[in-house]
């Protein structure tokens, strides 16, 4: 996950007169396991958490560890959506995801670095 932005407007624009704001992650693709995608990165939208089934925590975690050799890789299931003439991808708690557990992360001593 190269970057994460929270508060981006959903690609469909306003629905019902209200703007929909979500998190957007720029996901760098190493391998597509099912289907096809020709670009190197893909913008993926997600909500904030349990109330909207989002994965914002996982997105931020993946961005923080983006360059880490052990914890920077993760697998993410996406749902492709076509709406109002636009195609975009979302990931929710219902989609597949696999990455390292928080407990497996390197420990940082007080005042130190990894």
XYZ file of N, CA and C in Angstrom:
342
model
N 0.856 -1.160 0.000
C 0.000 0.000 0.000
C 0.903 1.223 0.000
N 0.940 1.931 -1.105
C 1.833 3.077 -1.222
C 1.362 4.255 -0.385
N 0.096 4.609 -0.479
C -0.443 5.737 0.284
C -1.873 5.427 0.700
N -2.325 6.114 1.734
C -3.717 6.027 2.175
C -4.225 7.443 2.402
N -5.395 7.724 1.876
C -6.049 9.015 2.065
C -7.424 8.750 2.640
N -7.794 9.466 3.690
C -9.133 9.293 4.248
C -9.934 10.561 4.009
N -11.183 10.389 3.609
C -12.055 11.517 3.331
C -12.224 11.776 1.847
N -11.704 10.890 1.017
C -11.886 11.025 -0.433
C -13.334 10.783 -0.796
N -13.784 11.504 -1.789
C -15.142 11.280 -2.261
C -15.193 9.995 -3.084
N -16.219 9.225 -2.865
C -16.442 7.982 -3.601
C -16.534 8.293 -5.093
N -16.031 7.431 -5.960
C -15.993 7.708 -7.401
C -17.360 7.955 -8.045
N -18.434 7.518 -7.409
C -19.765 7.710 -7.988
C -20.283 9.124 -7.786
N -19.591 9.927 -6.991
C -20.072 11.268 -6.684
C -21.147 11.194 -5.611
N -21.978 12.224 -5.559
C -23.039 12.268 -4.561
C -24.136 11.272 -4.900
N -24.590 10.564 -3.902
C -25.745 9.677 -4.052
C -26.826 10.169 -3.103
N -27.995 10.445 -3.633
C -29.074 10.945 -2.801
C -28.788 12.343 -2.275
N -27.963 13.109 -2.991
C -27.674 14.471 -2.588
C -26.620 14.594 -1.501
N -26.057 13.480 -1.042
C -25.050 13.525 0.012
C -23.733 12.957 -0.509
N -22.619 13.652 -0.225
C -21.328 13.107 -0.661
C -20.963 11.881 0.177
N -20.428 10.879 -0.472
C -19.940 9.699 0.224
C -18.431 9.818 0.346
N -17.912 9.757 1.549
C -16.478 9.889 1.779
C -15.940 8.581 2.333
N -14.849 8.137 1.767
C -14.244 6.861 2.140
C -12.736 7.007 2.226
N -12.075 5.927 2.633
C -10.633 5.852 2.569
C -10.235 5.337 1.200
N -9.105 5.808 0.688
C -8.598 5.314 -0.591
C -7.135 4.948 -0.412
N -6.802 3.744 -0.817
C -5.420 3.300 -0.769
C -4.904 3.067 -2.171
N -3.675 3.491 -2.418
C -3.016 3.217 -3.696
C -2.250 1.910 -3.519
N -2.802 0.836 -4.026
C -2.240 -0.495 -3.844
C -1.299 -0.811 -5.001
N -0.075 -1.184 -4.652
C 0.910 -1.586 -5.656
C 0.761 -3.091 -5.874
N 0.579 -3.493 -7.110
C 0.286 -4.887 -7.430
C 1.559 -5.627 -7.825
N 1.807 -6.727 -7.158
C 2.911 -7.606 -7.552
C 2.406 -8.775 -8.384
N 1.242 -9.319 -7.988
C 0.699 -10.462 -8.710
C -0.820 -10.462 -8.564
N -1.511 -10.737 -9.656
C -2.959 -10.893 -9.640
C -3.257 -12.388 -9.582
N -3.962 -12.814 -8.533
C -4.217 -14.245 -8.345
C -5.438 -14.738 -9.110
N -6.420 -13.881 -9.293
C -7.643 -14.277 -9.987
C -8.105 -13.099 -10.838
N -8.365 -13.345 -12.103
C -8.744 -12.267 -12.997
C -7.507 -11.630 -13.602
N -7.660 -10.393 -14.063
C -6.524 -9.705 -14.664
C -6.624 -8.212 -14.386
N -5.465 -7.580 -14.363
C -5.374 -6.127 -14.190
C -4.024 -5.714 -14.762
N -4.021 -4.775 -15.684
C -2.805 -4.467 -16.430
C -1.954 -3.354 -15.809
N -2.485 -2.573 -14.895
C -1.731 -1.464 -14.303
C -0.860 -1.948 -13.142
N 0.094 -1.142 -12.745
C 0.998 -1.479 -11.625
C 0.392 -1.108 -10.265
N -0.446 -0.081 -10.244
C -1.149 0.314 -9.017
C -2.636 0.433 -9.305
N -3.428 0.298 -8.242
C -4.868 0.431 -8.372
C -5.396 1.175 -7.147
N -6.254 2.193 -7.366
C -6.880 2.834 -6.219
C -7.993 1.921 -5.686
N -7.992 1.693 -4.377
C -8.986 0.833 -3.749
C -9.663 1.624 -2.633
N -10.978 1.612 -2.620
C -11.760 2.352 -1.626
C -12.202 1.427 -0.506
N -12.276 1.983 0.708
C -12.763 1.230 1.862
C -13.385 2.190 2.864
N -14.210 1.637 3.726
C -14.816 2.429 4.789
C -13.889 2.503 5.988
N -14.422 3.062 7.092
C -13.602 3.286 8.284
C -13.553 2.088 9.221
N -14.550 1.235 9.217
C -14.532 0.120 10.165
C -15.835 -0.629 10.244
N -16.142 -1.199 11.404
C -17.296 -2.100 11.548
C -18.634 -1.525 11.082
N -18.889 -0.254 11.315
C -20.172 0.332 10.914
C -20.409 0.356 9.423
N -19.337 0.424 8.651
C -19.471 0.448 7.189
C -18.644 -0.655 6.531
N -18.231 -1.636 7.316
C -17.493 -2.810 6.829
C -16.138 -2.474 6.219
N -15.543 -1.375 6.626
C -14.280 -0.947 6.039
C -13.052 -1.617 6.616
N -11.935 -1.393 5.933
C -10.634 -1.935 6.316
C -9.613 -0.812 6.514
N -10.025 0.329 7.001
C -9.110 1.458 7.125
C -7.891 1.111 7.972
N -8.085 0.386 9.062
C -6.960 -0.020 9.909
C -5.930 -0.820 9.151
N -6.381 -1.785 8.361
C -5.463 -2.600 7.571
C -4.761 -1.764 6.503
N -5.487 -0.813 5.905
C -4.898 0.044 4.883
C -3.768 0.873 5.484
N -4.017 1.507 6.632
C -3.006 2.348 7.275
C -1.814 1.493 7.688
N -2.083 0.343 8.277
C -1.012 -0.566 8.689
C -0.137 -0.952 7.492
N -0.753 -1.276 6.378
C 0.006 -1.656 5.176
C 0.833 -0.485 4.650
N 0.313 0.730 4.750
C 1.065 1.901 4.294
C 2.255 2.183 5.202
N 2.074 2.022 6.515
C 3.170 2.255 7.460
C 4.319 1.296 7.192
N 3.996 0.043 6.898
C 5.021 -0.972 6.678
C 5.339 -1.192 5.194
N 4.995 -0.252 4.345
C 5.151 -0.387 2.893
C 6.549 -0.850 2.471
N 7.595 -0.263 3.027
C 8.961 -0.595 2.620
C 9.611 -1.685 3.454
N 8.904 -2.238 4.418
C 9.493 -3.243 5.298
C 9.581 -4.575 4.553
N 10.746 -5.219 4.586
C 10.960 -6.439 3.806
C 10.101 -7.611 4.256
N 9.755 -7.693 5.541
C 8.969 -8.818 6.040
C 7.483 -8.501 6.109
N 7.147 -7.292 6.536
C 5.749 -6.973 6.825
C 5.073 -6.117 5.761
N 5.786 -5.768 4.710
C 5.231 -4.874 3.703
C 4.291 -5.526 2.715
N 4.310 -6.852 2.612
C 3.443 -7.522 1.641
C 2.165 -8.009 2.298
N 1.077 -7.930 1.557
C -0.183 -8.478 2.017
C -1.020 -8.865 0.806
N -2.002 -9.688 1.050
C -2.929 -10.101 0.003
C -4.274 -9.456 0.308
N -4.944 -9.007 -0.740
C -6.185 -8.277 -0.555
C -7.185 -8.657 -1.635
N -8.338 -9.138 -1.205
C -9.419 -9.416 -2.141
C -10.147 -8.129 -2.468
N -10.502 -7.945 -3.719
C -11.179 -6.729 -4.160
C -12.517 -7.057 -4.797
N -13.417 -6.119 -4.713
C -14.690 -6.220 -5.416
C -14.711 -5.122 -6.474
N -14.938 -5.517 -7.723
C -14.992 -4.568 -8.832
C -16.424 -4.061 -8.943
N -16.572 -2.728 -9.003
C -17.903 -2.124 -9.072
C -17.986 -1.235 -10.305
N -19.068 -1.365 -11.026
C -19.371 -0.481 -12.141
C -20.643 0.284 -11.800
N -20.548 1.615 -11.737
C -21.713 2.416 -11.357
C -21.608 3.791 -12.013
N -22.701 4.263 -12.522
C -22.761 5.583 -13.163
C -21.672 5.749 -14.226
N -21.390 4.678 -14.952
C -20.400 4.727 -16.022
C -18.953 4.684 -15.563
N -18.731 4.439 -14.272
C -17.369 4.379 -13.748
C -17.099 2.994 -13.188
N -15.849 2.547 -13.301
C -15.426 1.271 -12.729
C -14.397 1.567 -11.654
N -14.574 0.967 -10.478
C -13.627 1.148 -9.390
C -13.630 -0.093 -8.509
N -12.682 -0.142 -7.578
C -12.500 -1.317 -6.718
C -12.667 -0.934 -5.257
N -13.285 -1.832 -4.498
C -13.456 -1.640 -3.066
C -12.987 -2.901 -2.342
N -12.659 -2.732 -1.066
C -12.340 -3.860 -0.212
C -13.058 -3.649 1.108
N -13.762 -4.670 1.541
C -14.497 -4.576 2.804
C -14.108 -5.749 3.692
N -14.656 -5.782 4.882
C -14.393 -6.885 5.806
C -14.834 -8.229 5.235
N -15.712 -8.205 4.269
C -16.203 -9.449 3.664
C -15.243 -10.002 2.614
N -14.298 -9.181 2.147
C -13.327 -9.626 1.153
C -12.138 -10.287 1.840
N -11.475 -11.154 1.112
C -10.296 -11.865 1.602
C -9.167 -10.878 1.888
N -8.442 -11.107 2.961
C -7.232 -10.333 3.251
C -6.292 -11.191 4.071
N -4.990 -11.041 3.802
C -3.996 -11.790 4.549
C -2.750 -10.919 4.670
N -2.256 -10.810 5.880
C -1.038 -10.048 6.132
C -0.494 -10.468 7.475
N 0.640 -9.902 7.858
C 1.219 -10.272 9.144
C 0.370 -9.714 10.281
N 0.396 -10.383 11.390
C -0.345 -9.972 12.577
C 0.437 -8.903 13.327
N -0.261 -8.048 14.017
C 0.370 -6.979 14.769
C 1.393 -7.533 15.755
N 1.077 -8.664 16.386
C 1.969 -9.262 17.372
C 3.295 -9.703 16.749
N 3.318 -9.934 15.448
C 4.527 -10.379 14.764
C 5.437 -9.223 14.367
N 4.970 -7.998 14.513
C 5.739 -6.826 14.107
C 6.968 -6.656 14.999
N 7.994 -6.008 14.480
C 9.181 -5.780 15.301
C 8.835 -4.909 16.517
N 9.428 -5.208 17.644
C 9.222 -4.426 18.861
C 10.154 -3.219 18.834
N 9.633 -2.095 19.270
C 10.427 -0.869 19.348
C 10.535 -0.484 20.814
N 11.757 -0.389 21.298
C 11.987 0.020 22.688
C 11.716 1.498 22.815
N 11.359 1.928 23.999
C 11.075 3.327 24.244
C 12.265 4.178 23.821
N 12.012 5.175 22.995
C 13.059 6.062 22.525
C 13.904 5.474 21.409
N 13.595 4.244 20.953
C 14.403 3.599 19.917
C 13.673 3.475 18.605
N 14.328 2.817 17.687
C 13.735 2.548 16.375
C 13.886 1.069 16.088
N 13.260 0.614 15.010
C 13.368 -0.804 14.622
C 14.791 -1.205 14.358
